[in-house]
PDB file of N, CA and C in Angstrom:
ATOM      1  N   MET S 930     -13.417  -4.242  34.336  1.00 66.00           N
ATOM      2  CA  MET S 930     -13.707  -3.036  33.574  1.00 66.00           C
ATOM      3  C   MET S 930     -14.743  -3.390  32.518  1.00 66.00           C
ATOM      4  N   ASP S 931     -15.871  -2.741  32.587  1.00 74.00           N
ATOM      5  CA  ASP S 931     -16.901  -3.035  31.605  1.00 74.00           C
ATOM      6  C   ASP S 931     -16.792  -2.084  30.408  1.00 74.00           C
ATOM      7  N   SER S 932     -17.647  -2.299  29.432  1.00 76.00           N
ATOM      8  CA  SER S 932     -17.526  -1.567  28.175  1.00 76.00           C
ATOM      9  C   SER S 932     -17.808  -0.071  28.331  1.00 76.00           C
ATOM     10  N   ILE S 933     -18.615   0.317  29.298  1.00 77.00           N
ATOM     11  CA  ILE S 933     -18.907   1.742  29.492  1.00 77.00           C
ATOM     12  C   ILE S 933     -17.643   2.486  29.902  1.00 77.00           C
ATOM     13  N   ASP S 934     -16.836   1.894  30.787  1.00 85.00           N
ATOM     14  CA  ASP S 934     -15.576   2.521  31.175  1.00 85.00           C
ATOM     15  C   ASP S 934     -14.653   2.682  29.975  1.00 85.00           C
ATOM     16  N   ILE S 935     -14.584   1.684  29.151  1.00 89.00           N
ATOM     17  CA  ILE S 935     -13.726   1.746  27.969  1.00 89.00           C
ATOM     18  C   ILE S 935     -14.195   2.853  27.032  1.00 89.00           C
ATOM     19  N   PHE S 936     -15.512   2.962  26.841  1.00 91.00           N
ATOM     20  CA  PHE S 936     -16.040   4.007  25.960  1.00 91.00           C
ATOM     21  C   PHE S 936     -15.777   5.403  26.521  1.00 91.00           C
ATOM     22  N   ILE S 937     -15.819   5.545  27.830  1.00 93.00           N
ATOM     23  CA  ILE S 937     -15.530   6.848  28.439  1.00 93.00           C
ATOM     24  C   ILE S 937     -14.069   7.222  28.205  1.00 93.00           C
ATOM     25  N   TYR S 938     -13.154   6.256  28.376  1.00 93.00           N
ATOM     26  CA  TYR S 938     -11.741   6.542  28.137  1.00 93.00           C
ATOM     27  C   TYR S 938     -11.481   6.861  26.666  1.00 93.00           C
ATOM     28  N   VAL S 939     -12.117   6.147  25.779  1.00 94.00           N
ATOM     29  CA  VAL S 939     -11.956   6.415  24.347  1.00 94.00           C
ATOM     30  C   VAL S 939     -12.497   7.802  24.018  1.00 94.00           C
ATOM     31  N   ALA S 940     -13.628   8.167  24.596  1.00 96.00           N
ATOM     32  CA  ALA S 940     -14.207   9.490  24.352  1.00 96.00           C
ATOM     33  C   ALA S 940     -13.282  10.592  24.867  1.00 96.00           C
ATOM     34  N   GLU S 941     -12.692  10.386  26.041  1.00 96.00           N
ATOM     35  CA  GLU S 941     -11.759  11.380  26.572  1.00 96.00           C
ATOM     36  C   GLU S 941     -10.540  11.527  25.668  1.00 96.00           C
ATOM     37  N   ILE S 942     -10.020  10.419  25.179  1.00 97.00           N
ATOM     38  CA  ILE S 942      -8.866  10.470  24.274  1.00 97.00           C
ATOM     39  C   ILE S 942      -9.227  11.193  22.987  1.00 97.00           C
ATOM     40  N   LEU S 943     -10.412  10.911  22.442  1.00 97.00           N
ATOM     41  CA  LEU S 943     -10.836  11.572  21.209  1.00 97.00           C
ATOM     42  C   LEU S 943     -11.042  13.075  21.406  1.00 97.00           C
ATOM     43  N   VAL S 944     -11.546  13.482  22.563  1.00 97.00           N
ATOM     44  CA  VAL S 944     -11.710  14.911  22.845  1.00 97.00           C
ATOM     45  C   VAL S 944     -10.346  15.597  22.910  1.00 97.00           C
ATOM     46  N   VAL S 945      -9.380  14.970  23.565  1.00 97.00           N
ATOM     47  CA  VAL S 945      -8.035  15.548  23.658  1.00 97.00           C
ATOM     48  C   VAL S 945      -7.401  15.635  22.277  1.00 97.00           C
ATOM     49  N   VAL S 946      -7.511  14.573  21.480  1.00 97.00           N
ATOM     50  CA  VAL S 946      -6.944  14.586  20.134  1.00 97.00           C
ATOM     51  C   VAL S 946      -7.619  15.656  19.280  1.00 97.00           C
ATOM     52  N   GLY S 947      -8.932  15.784  19.390  1.00 97.00           N
ATOM     53  CA  GLY S 947      -9.655  16.812  18.637  1.00 97.00           C
ATOM     54  C   GLY S 947      -9.244  18.214  19.050  1.00 97.00           C
ATOM     55  N   ALA S 948      -9.049  18.427  20.350  1.00 96.00           N
ATOM     56  CA  ALA S 948      -8.637  19.748  20.826  1.00 96.00           C
ATOM     57  C   ALA S 948      -7.233  20.085  20.333  1.00 96.00           C
ATOM     58  N   VAL S 949      -6.328  19.118  20.376  1.00 95.00           N
ATOM     59  CA  VAL S 949      -4.962  19.353  19.895  1.00 95.00           C
ATOM     60  C   VAL S 949      -4.971  19.669  18.406  1.00 95.00           C
ATOM     61  N   ILE S 950      -5.734  18.922  17.637  1.00 95.00           N
ATOM     62  CA  ILE S 950      -5.807  19.168  16.191  1.00 95.00           C
ATOM     63  C   ILE S 950      -6.456  20.519  15.916  1.00 95.00           C
ATOM     64  N   ALA S 951      -7.497  20.867  16.676  1.00 94.00           N
ATOM     65  CA  ALA S 951      -8.181  22.147  16.476  1.00 94.00           C
ATOM     66  C   ALA S 951      -7.274  23.333  16.794  1.00 94.00           C
ATOM     67  N   ILE S 952      -6.309  23.137  17.667  1.00 89.00           N
ATOM     68  CA  ILE S 952      -5.368  24.215  17.983  1.00 89.00           C
ATOM     69  C   ILE S 952      -4.191  24.231  17.008  1.00 89.00           C
ATOM     70  N   LEU S 953      -3.655  23.064  16.680  1.00 91.00           N
ATOM     71  CA  LEU S 953      -2.440  23.016  15.860  1.00 91.00           C
ATOM     72  C   LEU S 953      -2.675  23.284  14.376  1.00 91.00           C
ATOM     73  N   MET S 954      -3.780  22.810  13.819  1.00 91.00           N
ATOM     74  CA  MET S 954      -3.985  22.966  12.378  1.00 91.00           C
ATOM     75  C   MET S 954      -4.106  24.426  11.943  1.00 91.00           C
ATOM     76  N   PRO S 955      -4.875  25.271  12.635  1.00 84.00           N
ATOM     77  CA  PRO S 955      -4.888  26.681  12.231  1.00 84.00           C
ATOM     78  C   PRO S 955      -3.522  27.354  12.396  1.00 84.00           C
ATOM     79  N   LEU S 956      -2.764  26.938  13.416  1.00 83.00           N
ATOM     80  CA  LEU S 956      -1.431  27.515  13.577  1.00 83.00           C
ATOM     81  C   LEU S 956      -0.518  27.130  12.425  1.00 83.00           C
ATOM     82  N   ILE S 957      -0.603  25.880  11.998  1.00 86.00           N
ATOM     83  CA  ILE S 957       0.212  25.439  10.861  1.00 86.00           C
ATOM     84  C   ILE S 957      -0.212  26.161   9.597  1.00 86.00           C
ATOM     85  N   LYS S 958      -1.528  26.325   9.413  1.00 85.00           N
ATOM     86  CA  LYS S 958      -2.039  27.017   8.230  1.00 85.00           C
ATOM     87  C   LYS S 958      -1.664  28.498   8.250  1.00 85.00           C
ATOM     88  N   SER S 959      -1.625  29.107   9.429  1.00 83.00           N
ATOM     89  CA  SER S 959      -1.326  30.528   9.510  1.00 83.00           C
ATOM     90  C   SER S 959       0.151  30.840   9.294  1.00 83.00           C
ATOM     91  N   LEU S 960       1.002  29.831   9.248  1.00 83.00           N
ATOM     92  CA  LEU S 960       2.410  30.082   8.956  1.00 83.00           C
ATOM     93  C   LEU S 960       2.599  30.588   7.530  1.00 83.00           C
ATOM     94  N   ASP S 961       1.601  30.339   6.652  1.00 84.00           N
ATOM     95  CA  ASP S 961       1.654  30.892   5.302  1.00 84.00           C
ATOM     96  C   ASP S 961       1.480  32.409   5.332  1.00 84.00           C
ATOM     97  N   ASN S 962       0.710  32.915   6.306  1.00 83.00           N
ATOM     98  CA  ASN S 962       0.443  34.338   6.430  1.00 83.00           C
ATOM     99  C   ASN S 962       0.718  34.758   7.877  1.00 83.00           C
ATOM    100  N   PRO S 963       1.969  35.129   8.192  1.00 80.00           N
ATOM    101  CA  PRO S 963       2.310  35.459   9.583  1.00 80.00           C
ATOM    102  C   PRO S 963       1.568  36.675  10.131  1.00 80.00           C
ATOM    103  N   ALA S 964       1.046  37.540   9.261  1.00 81.00           N
ATOM    104  CA  ALA S 964       0.316  38.713   9.747  1.00 81.00           C
ATOM    105  C   ALA S 964      -0.963  38.304  10.474  1.00 81.00           C
ATOM    106  N   SER S 965      -1.526  37.170  10.116  1.00 79.00           N
ATOM    107  CA  SER S 965      -2.734  36.713  10.794  1.00 79.00           C
ATOM    108  C   SER S 965      -2.439  36.291  12.235  1.00 79.00           C
ATOM    109  N   LEU S 966      -1.200  35.905  12.515  1.00 82.00           N
ATOM    110  CA  LEU S 966      -0.834  35.548  13.886  1.00 82.00           C
ATOM    111  C   LEU S 966      -0.859  36.764  14.802  1.00 82.00           C
ATOM    112  N   VAL S 967      -0.590  37.948  14.251  1.00 86.00           N
ATOM    113  CA  VAL S 967      -0.605  39.160  15.057  1.00 86.00           C
ATOM    114  C   VAL S 967      -2.026  39.430  15.561  1.00 86.00           C
ATOM    115  N   LYS S 968      -3.014  39.267  14.685  1.00 85.00           N
ATOM    116  CA  LYS S 968      -4.406  39.469  15.092  1.00 85.00           C
ATOM    117  C   LYS S 968      -4.808  38.460  16.165  1.00 85.00           C
ATOM    118  N   THR S 969      -4.365  37.241  16.027  1.00 82.00           N
ATOM    119  CA  THR S 969      -4.661  36.216  17.025  1.00 82.00           C
ATOM    120  C   THR S 969      -4.009  36.555  18.356  1.00 82.00           C
ATOM    121  N   ALA S 970      -2.764  37.001  18.318  1.00 87.00           N
ATOM    122  CA  ALA S 970      -2.057  37.366  19.547  1.00 87.00           C
ATOM    123  C   ALA S 970      -2.730  38.554  20.233  1.00 87.00           C
ATOM    124  N   ILE S 971      -3.212  39.523  19.455  1.00 92.00           N
ATOM    125  CA  ILE S 971      -3.908  40.664  20.042  1.00 92.00           C
ATOM    126  C   ILE S 971      -5.200  40.202  20.714  1.00 92.00           C
ATOM    127  N   GLY S 972      -5.938  39.308  20.060  1.00 90.00           N
ATOM    128  CA  GLY S 972      -7.169  38.781  20.652  1.00 90.00           C
ATOM    129  C   GLY S 972      -6.917  38.044  21.950  1.00 90.00           C
ATOM    130  N   ILE S 973      -5.882  37.233  21.986  1.00 90.00           N
ATOM    131  CA  ILE S 973      -5.541  36.499  23.208  1.00 90.00           C
ATOM    132  C   ILE S 973      -5.107  37.464  24.303  1.00 90.00           C
ATOM    133  N   ALA S 974      -4.328  38.486  23.927  1.00 95.00           N
ATOM    134  CA  ALA S 974      -3.885  39.472  24.919  1.00 95.00           C
ATOM    135  C   ALA S 974      -5.071  40.230  25.510  1.00 95.00           C
ATOM    136  N   VAL S 975      -6.050  40.579  24.686  1.00 95.00           N
ATOM    137  CA  VAL S 975      -7.235  41.274  25.186  1.00 95.00           C
ATOM    138  C   VAL S 975      -8.007  40.373  26.157  1.00 95.00           C
ATOM    139  N   LEU S 976      -8.146  39.091  25.821  1.00 94.00           N
ATOM    140  CA  LEU S 976      -8.840  38.170  26.732  1.00 94.00           C
ATOM    141  C   LEU S 976      -8.100  38.030  28.060  1.00 94.00           C
ATOM    142  N   VAL S 977      -6.772  37.979  28.014  1.00 95.00           N
ATOM    143  CA  VAL S 977      -5.980  37.869  29.244  1.00 95.00           C
ATOM    144  C   VAL S 977      -6.154  39.127  30.089  1.00 95.00           C
ATOM    145  N   VAL S 978      -6.142  40.306  29.452  1.00 96.00           N
ATOM    146  CA  VAL S 978      -6.322  41.557  30.192  1.00 96.00           C
ATOM    147  C   VAL S 978      -7.713  41.605  30.827  1.00 96.00           C
ATOM    148  N   VAL S 979      -8.743  41.206  30.067  1.00 95.00           N
ATOM    149  CA  VAL S 979     -10.104  41.193  30.610  1.00 95.00           C
ATOM    150  C   VAL S 979     -10.181  40.241  31.802  1.00 95.00           C
ATOM    151  N   PHE S 980      -9.532  39.076  31.695  1.00 96.00           N
ATOM    152  CA  PHE S 980      -9.564  38.135  32.819  1.00 96.00           C
ATOM    153  C   PHE S 980      -8.874  38.720  34.042  1.00 96.00           C
ATOM    154  N   PHE S 981      -7.721  39.361  33.868  1.00 96.00           N
ATOM    155  CA  PHE S 981      -7.014  39.886  35.032  1.00 96.00           C
ATOM    156  C   PHE S 981      -7.741  41.073  35.658  1.00 96.00           C
ATOM    157  N   ILE S 982      -8.477  41.839  34.862  1.00 96.00           N
ATOM    158  CA  ILE S 982      -9.322  42.885  35.447  1.00 96.00           C
ATOM    159  C   ILE S 982     -10.426  42.235  36.277  1.00 96.00           C
ATOM    160  N   ALA S 983     -11.072  41.209  35.731  1.00 96.00           N
ATOM    161  CA  ALA S 983     -12.129  40.506  36.467  1.00 96.00           C
ATOM    162  C   ALA S 983     -11.564  39.815  37.697  1.00 96.00           C
ATOM    163  N   TYR S 984     -10.370  39.248  37.588  1.00 96.00           N
ATOM    164  CA  TYR S 984      -9.725  38.573  38.717  1.00 96.00           C
ATOM    165  C   TYR S 984      -9.421  39.567  39.838  1.00 96.00           C
ATOM    166  N   SER S 985      -8.999  40.763  39.444  1.00 95.00           N
ATOM    167  CA  SER S 985      -8.627  41.739  40.461  1.00 95.00           C
ATOM    168  C   SER S 985      -9.848  42.289  41.207  1.00 95.00           C
ATOM    169  N   ILE S 986     -11.028  42.297  40.589  1.00 95.00           N
ATOM    170  CA  ILE S 986     -12.208  42.804  41.284  1.00 95.00           C
ATOM    171  C   ILE S 986     -13.010  41.698  41.959  1.00 95.00           C
ATOM    172  N   SER S 987     -12.635  40.448  41.743  1.00 93.00           N
ATOM    173  CA  SER S 987     -13.379  39.352  42.367  1.00 93.00           C
ATOM    174  C   SER S 987     -12.973  39.204  43.830  1.00 93.00           C
ATOM    175  N   ASP S 988     -13.856  38.584  44.590  1.00 90.00           N
ATOM    176  CA  ASP S 988     -13.663  38.427  46.024  1.00 90.00           C
ATOM    177  C   ASP S 988     -13.122  37.029  46.318  1.00 90.00           C
ATOM    178  N   GLY S 989     -12.211  36.930  47.262  1.00 87.00           N
ATOM    179  CA  GLY S 989     -11.637  35.641  47.627  1.00 87.00           C
ATOM    180  C   GLY S 989     -12.234  35.051  48.883  1.00 87.00           C
ATOM    181  N   GLU S 990     -13.386  35.541  49.287  1.00 89.00           N
ATOM    182  CA  GLU S 990     -14.006  35.059  50.524  1.00 89.00           C
ATOM    183  C   GLU S 990     -14.555  33.652  50.340  1.00 89.00           C
ATOM    184  N   VAL S 991     -14.310  32.801  51.337  1.00 89.00           N
ATOM    185  CA  VAL S 991     -14.776  31.415  51.306  1.00 89.00           C
ATOM    186  C   VAL S 991     -15.579  31.155  52.571  1.00 89.00           C
ATOM    187  N   LEU S 992     -16.793  30.662  52.402  1.00 87.00           N
ATOM    188  CA  LEU S 992     -17.602  30.304  53.557  1.00 87.00           C
ATOM    189  C   LEU S 992     -17.005  29.071  54.232  1.00 87.00           C
ATOM    190  N   PRO S 993     -17.138  28.969  55.554  1.00 87.00           N
ATOM    191  CA  PRO S 993     -16.525  27.836  56.268  1.00 87.00           C
ATOM    192  C   PRO S 993     -16.978  26.467  55.770  1.00 87.00           C
ATOM    193  N   LYS S 994     -18.242  26.351  55.333  1.00 88.00           N
ATOM    194  CA  LYS S 994     -18.702  25.029  54.896  1.00 88.00           C
ATOM    195  C   LYS S 994     -18.041  24.610  53.575  1.00 88.00           C
ATOM    196  N   TYR S 995     -17.555  25.590  52.780  1.00 86.00           N
ATOM    197  CA  TYR S 995     -16.870  25.245  51.532  1.00 86.00           C
ATOM    198  C   TYR S 995     -15.359  25.107  51.722  1.00 86.00           C
ATOM    199  N   ALA S 996     -14.845  25.589  52.834  1.00 87.00           N
ATOM    200  CA  ALA S 996     -13.424  25.445  53.119  1.00 87.00           C
ATOM    201  C   ALA S 996     -13.090  24.042  53.629  1.00 87.00           C
ATOM    202  N   ALA S 997     -14.081  23.331  54.121  1.00 85.00           N
ATOM    203  CA  ALA S 997     -13.874  21.990  54.666  1.00 85.00           C
ATOM    204  C   ALA S 997     -14.118  20.937  53.585  1.00 85.00           C
ATOM    205  N   ASP S 998     -13.974  19.669  53.984  1.00 85.00           N
ATOM    206  CA  ASP S 998     -14.244  18.565  53.060  1.00 85.00           C
ATOM    207  C   ASP S 998     -15.693  18.601  52.626  1.00 85.00           C
ATOM    208  N   PRO S 999     -16.072  18.220  51.475  1.00 87.00           N
ATOM    209  CA  PRO S 999     -15.308  17.669  50.348  1.00 87.00           C
ATOM    210  C   PRO S 999     -14.796  18.730  49.372  1.00 87.00           C
ATOM    211  N   PHE S1000     -15.087  20.023  49.628  1.00 86.00           N
ATOM    212  CA  PHE S1000     -14.729  21.050  48.664  1.00 86.00           C
ATOM    213  C   PHE S1000     -13.278  21.517  48.796  1.00 86.00           C
ATOM    214  N   ASN S1001     -12.817  21.764  50.021  1.00 87.00           N
ATOM    215  CA  ASN S1001     -11.464  22.250  50.298  1.00 87.00           C
ATOM    216  C   ASN S1001     -11.121  23.482  49.462  1.00 87.00           C
ATOM    217  N   LEU S1002     -12.034  24.428  49.402  1.00 88.00           N
ATOM    218  CA  LEU S1002     -11.869  25.630  48.603  1.00 88.00           C
ATOM    219  C   LEU S1002     -10.982  26.625  49.340  1.00 88.00           C
ATOM    220  N   THR S1003      -9.957  27.119  48.650  1.00 91.00           N
ATOM    221  CA  THR S1003      -9.053  28.111  49.222  1.00 91.00           C
ATOM    222  C   THR S1003      -9.444  29.496  48.711  1.00 91.00           C
ATOM    223  N   PRO S1004      -8.981  30.549  49.373  1.00 92.00           N
ATOM    224  CA  PRO S1004      -9.288  31.900  48.890  1.00 92.00           C
ATOM    225  C   PRO S1004      -8.766  32.166  47.469  1.00 92.00           C
ATOM    226  N   SER S1005      -7.617  31.616  47.119  1.00 93.00           N
ATOM    227  CA  SER S1005      -7.092  31.841  45.762  1.00 93.00           C
ATOM    228  C   SER S1005      -7.942  31.114  44.720  1.00 93.00           C
ATOM    229  N   MET S1006      -8.421  29.922  45.057  1.00 93.00           N
ATOM    230  CA  MET S1006      -9.305  29.212  44.138  1.00 93.00           C
ATOM    231  C   MET S1006     -10.626  29.954  43.985  1.00 93.00           C
ATOM    232  N   SER S1007     -11.136  30.489  45.090  1.00 93.00           N
ATOM    233  CA  SER S1007     -12.381  31.245  45.040  1.00 93.00           C
ATOM    234  C   SER S1007     -12.217  32.504  44.196  1.00 93.00           C
ATOM    235  N   LYS S1008     -11.080  33.163  44.319  1.00 95.00           N
ATOM    236  CA  LYS S1008     -10.810  34.363  43.531  1.00 95.00           C
ATOM    237  C   LYS S1008     -10.696  34.014  42.047  1.00 95.00           C
ATOM    238  N   PHE S1009     -10.073  32.882  41.722  1.00 95.00           N
ATOM    239  CA  PHE S1009      -9.951  32.445  40.332  1.00 95.00           C
ATOM    240  C   PHE S1009     -11.323  32.129  39.728  1.00 95.00           C
ATOM    241  N   VAL S1010     -12.147  31.420  40.481  1.00 94.00           N
ATOM    242  CA  VAL S1010     -13.491  31.086  40.000  1.00 94.00           C
ATOM    243  C   VAL S1010     -14.318  32.354  39.827  1.00 94.00           C
ATOM    244  N   GLY S1011     -14.223  33.266  40.781  1.00 94.00           N
ATOM    245  CA  GLY S1011     -14.947  34.528  40.673  1.00 94.00           C
ATOM    246  C   GLY S1011     -14.498  35.334  39.463  1.00 94.00           C
ATOM    247  N   GLY S1012     -13.191  35.383  39.226  1.00 95.00           N
ATOM    248  CA  GLY S1012     -12.677  36.082  38.049  1.00 95.00           C
ATOM    249  C   GLY S1012     -13.139  35.441  36.759  1.00 95.00           C
ATOM    250  N   SER S1013     -13.174  34.122  36.737  1.00 96.00           N
ATOM    251  CA  SER S1013     -13.644  33.412  35.544  1.00 96.00           C
ATOM    252  C   SER S1013     -15.118  33.707  35.281  1.00 96.00           C
ATOM    253  N   LEU S1014     -15.934  33.693  36.335  1.00 96.00           N
ATOM    254  CA  LEU S1014     -17.359  33.972  36.172  1.00 96.00           C
ATOM    255  C   LEU S1014     -17.599  35.407  35.710  1.00 96.00           C
ATOM    256  N   ILE S1015     -16.896  36.359  36.297  1.00 96.00           N
ATOM    257  CA  ILE S1015     -17.058  37.753  35.886  1.00 96.00           C
ATOM    258  C   ILE S1015     -16.631  37.933  34.434  1.00 96.00           C
ATOM    259  N   THR S1016     -15.563  37.244  34.021  1.00 96.00           N
ATOM    260  CA  THR S1016     -15.123  37.310  32.632  1.00 96.00           C
ATOM    261  C   THR S1016     -16.185  36.762  31.698  1.00 96.00           C
ATOM    262  N   VAL S1017     -16.752  35.619  32.036  1.00 97.00           N
ATOM    263  CA  VAL S1017     -17.796  35.016  31.196  1.00 97.00           C
ATOM    264  C   VAL S1017     -19.014  35.923  31.123  1.00 97.00           C
ATOM    265  N   TYR S1018     -19.434  36.479  32.259  1.00 97.00           N
ATOM    266  CA  TYR S1018     -20.589  37.376  32.258  1.00 97.00           C
ATOM    267  C   TYR S1018     -20.324  38.599  31.391  1.00 97.00           C
ATOM    268  N   GLY S1019     -19.147  39.184  31.530  1.00 95.00           N
ATOM    269  CA  GLY S1019     -18.809  40.368  30.738  1.00 95.00           C
ATOM    270  C   GLY S1019     -18.772  40.076  29.253  1.00 95.00           C
ATOM    271  N   LEU S1020     -18.148  38.970  28.866  1.00 96.00           N
ATOM    272  CA  LEU S1020     -18.083  38.620  27.444  1.00 96.00           C
ATOM    273  C   LEU S1020     -19.458  38.270  26.895  1.00 96.00           C
ATOM    274  N   PHE S1021     -20.313  37.678  27.723  1.00 97.00           N
ATOM    275  CA  PHE S1021     -21.680  37.371  27.299  1.00 97.00           C
ATOM    276  C   PHE S1021     -22.461  38.653  27.023  1.00 97.00           C
ATOM    277  N   ILE S1022     -22.344  39.622  27.915  1.00 97.00           N
ATOM    278  CA  ILE S1022     -23.043  40.892  27.729  1.00 97.00           C
ATOM    279  C   ILE S1022     -22.528  41.610  26.489  1.00 97.00           C
ATOM    280  N   ILE S1023     -21.217  41.598  26.284  1.00 96.00           N
ATOM    281  CA  ILE S1023     -20.641  42.228  25.090  1.00 96.00           C
ATOM    282  C   ILE S1023     -21.141  41.536  23.825  1.00 96.00           C
ATOM    283  N   ALA S1024     -21.232  40.210  23.848  1.00 97.00           N
ATOM    284  CA  ALA S1024     -21.717  39.474  22.675  1.00 97.00           C
ATOM    285  C   ALA S1024     -23.173  39.805  22.383  1.00 97.00           C
ATOM    286  N   ILE S1025     -24.010  39.853  23.411  1.00 98.00           N
ATOM    287  CA  ILE S1025     -25.427  40.181  23.211  1.00 98.00           C
ATOM    288  C   ILE S1025     -25.562  41.604  22.667  1.00 98.00           C
ATOM    289  N   LEU S1026     -24.818  42.552  23.238  1.00 98.00           N
ATOM    290  CA  LEU S1026     -24.863  43.924  22.731  1.00 98.00           C
ATOM    291  C   LEU S1026     -24.402  43.998  21.276  1.00 98.00           C
ATOM    292  N   GLY S1027     -23.374  43.245  20.949  1.00 97.00           N
ATOM    293  CA  GLY S1027     -22.899  43.214  19.567  1.00 97.00           C
ATOM    294  C   GLY S1027     -23.949  42.672  18.614  1.00 97.00           C
ATOM    295  N   ILE S1028     -24.651  41.637  19.024  1.00 98.00           N
ATOM    296  CA  ILE S1028     -25.702  41.062  18.176  1.00 98.00           C
ATOM    297  C   ILE S1028     -26.840  42.057  17.988  1.00 98.00           C
ATOM    298  N   VAL S1029     -27.260  42.693  19.083  1.00 97.00           N
ATOM    299  CA  VAL S1029     -28.364  43.662  18.997  1.00 97.00           C
ATOM    300  C   VAL S1029     -27.978  44.841  18.132  1.00 97.00           C
ATOM    301  N   LEU S1030     -26.781  45.390  18.333  1.00 97.00           N
ATOM    302  CA  LEU S1030     -26.351  46.532  17.532  1.00 97.00           C
ATOM    303  C   LEU S1030     -26.188  46.168  16.048  1.00 97.00           C
ATOM    304  N   THR S1031     -25.724  44.973  15.774  1.00 97.00           N
ATOM    305  CA  THR S1031     -25.600  44.536  14.374  1.00 97.00           C
ATOM    306  C   THR S1031     -26.966  44.427  13.724  1.00 97.00           C
ATOM    307  N   GLU S1032     -27.935  43.862  14.423  1.00 97.00           N
ATOM    308  CA  GLU S1032     -29.274  43.732  13.867  1.00 97.00           C
ATOM    309  C   GLU S1032     -29.935  45.096  13.663  1.00 97.00           C
ATOM    310  N   ILE S1033     -29.729  46.006  14.599  1.00 96.00           N
ATOM    311  CA  ILE S1033     -30.271  47.365  14.432  1.00 96.00           C
ATOM    312  C   ILE S1033     -29.624  48.044  13.231  1.00 96.00           C
ATOM    313  N   ASN S1034     -28.319  47.875  13.106  1.00 96.00           N
ATOM    314  CA  ASN S1034     -27.583  48.467  11.979  1.00 96.00           C
ATOM    315  C   ASN S1034     -28.082  47.902  10.655  1.00 96.00           C
ATOM    316  N   LYS S1035     -28.340  46.593  10.600  1.00 95.00           N
ATOM    317  CA  LYS S1035     -28.850  45.975   9.359  1.00 95.00           C
ATOM    318  C   LYS S1035     -30.263  46.425   9.060  1.00 95.00           C
ATOM    319  N   ALA S1036     -31.079  46.649  10.088  1.00 94.00           N
ATOM    320  CA  ALA S1036     -32.457  47.081   9.873  1.00 94.00           C
ATOM    321  C   ALA S1036     -32.520  48.521   9.374  1.00 94.00           C
ATOM    322  N   VAL S1037     -31.583  49.357   9.825  1.00 94.00           N
ATOM    323  CA  VAL S1037     -31.565  50.752   9.408  1.00 94.00           C
ATOM    324  C   VAL S1037     -31.126  50.860   7.941  1.00 94.00           C
ATOM    325  N   LYS S1038     -30.207  50.036   7.534  1.00 84.00           N
ATOM    326  CA  LYS S1038     -29.699  50.093   6.154  1.00 84.00           C
ATOM    327  C   LYS S1038     -30.676  49.508   5.237  1.00 84.00           C
TER     328      LYS S1038
END
């Protein structure tokens, strides 16, 4: 095992530790104000609903070349990936529209 492998493992561990801390610290801080947890729960629920709408309209079709090795893609995996992509596209469009409308609103005022 050379030093590059060790650095990759250390980097992966640091990313996991950072992600855990980034999730747990705001939750611990929000225990002082439980009303803020309601807003967070509503945001998560909206994201879940948007994903399931995108998942339900996505297609589960898999081409034969992707169903075989090395991909081994199943229709359910294809539907999940399609739902994820549609969700990302939709949220991206909403974000761009929000930025444009905010800038127009600031320019008018």
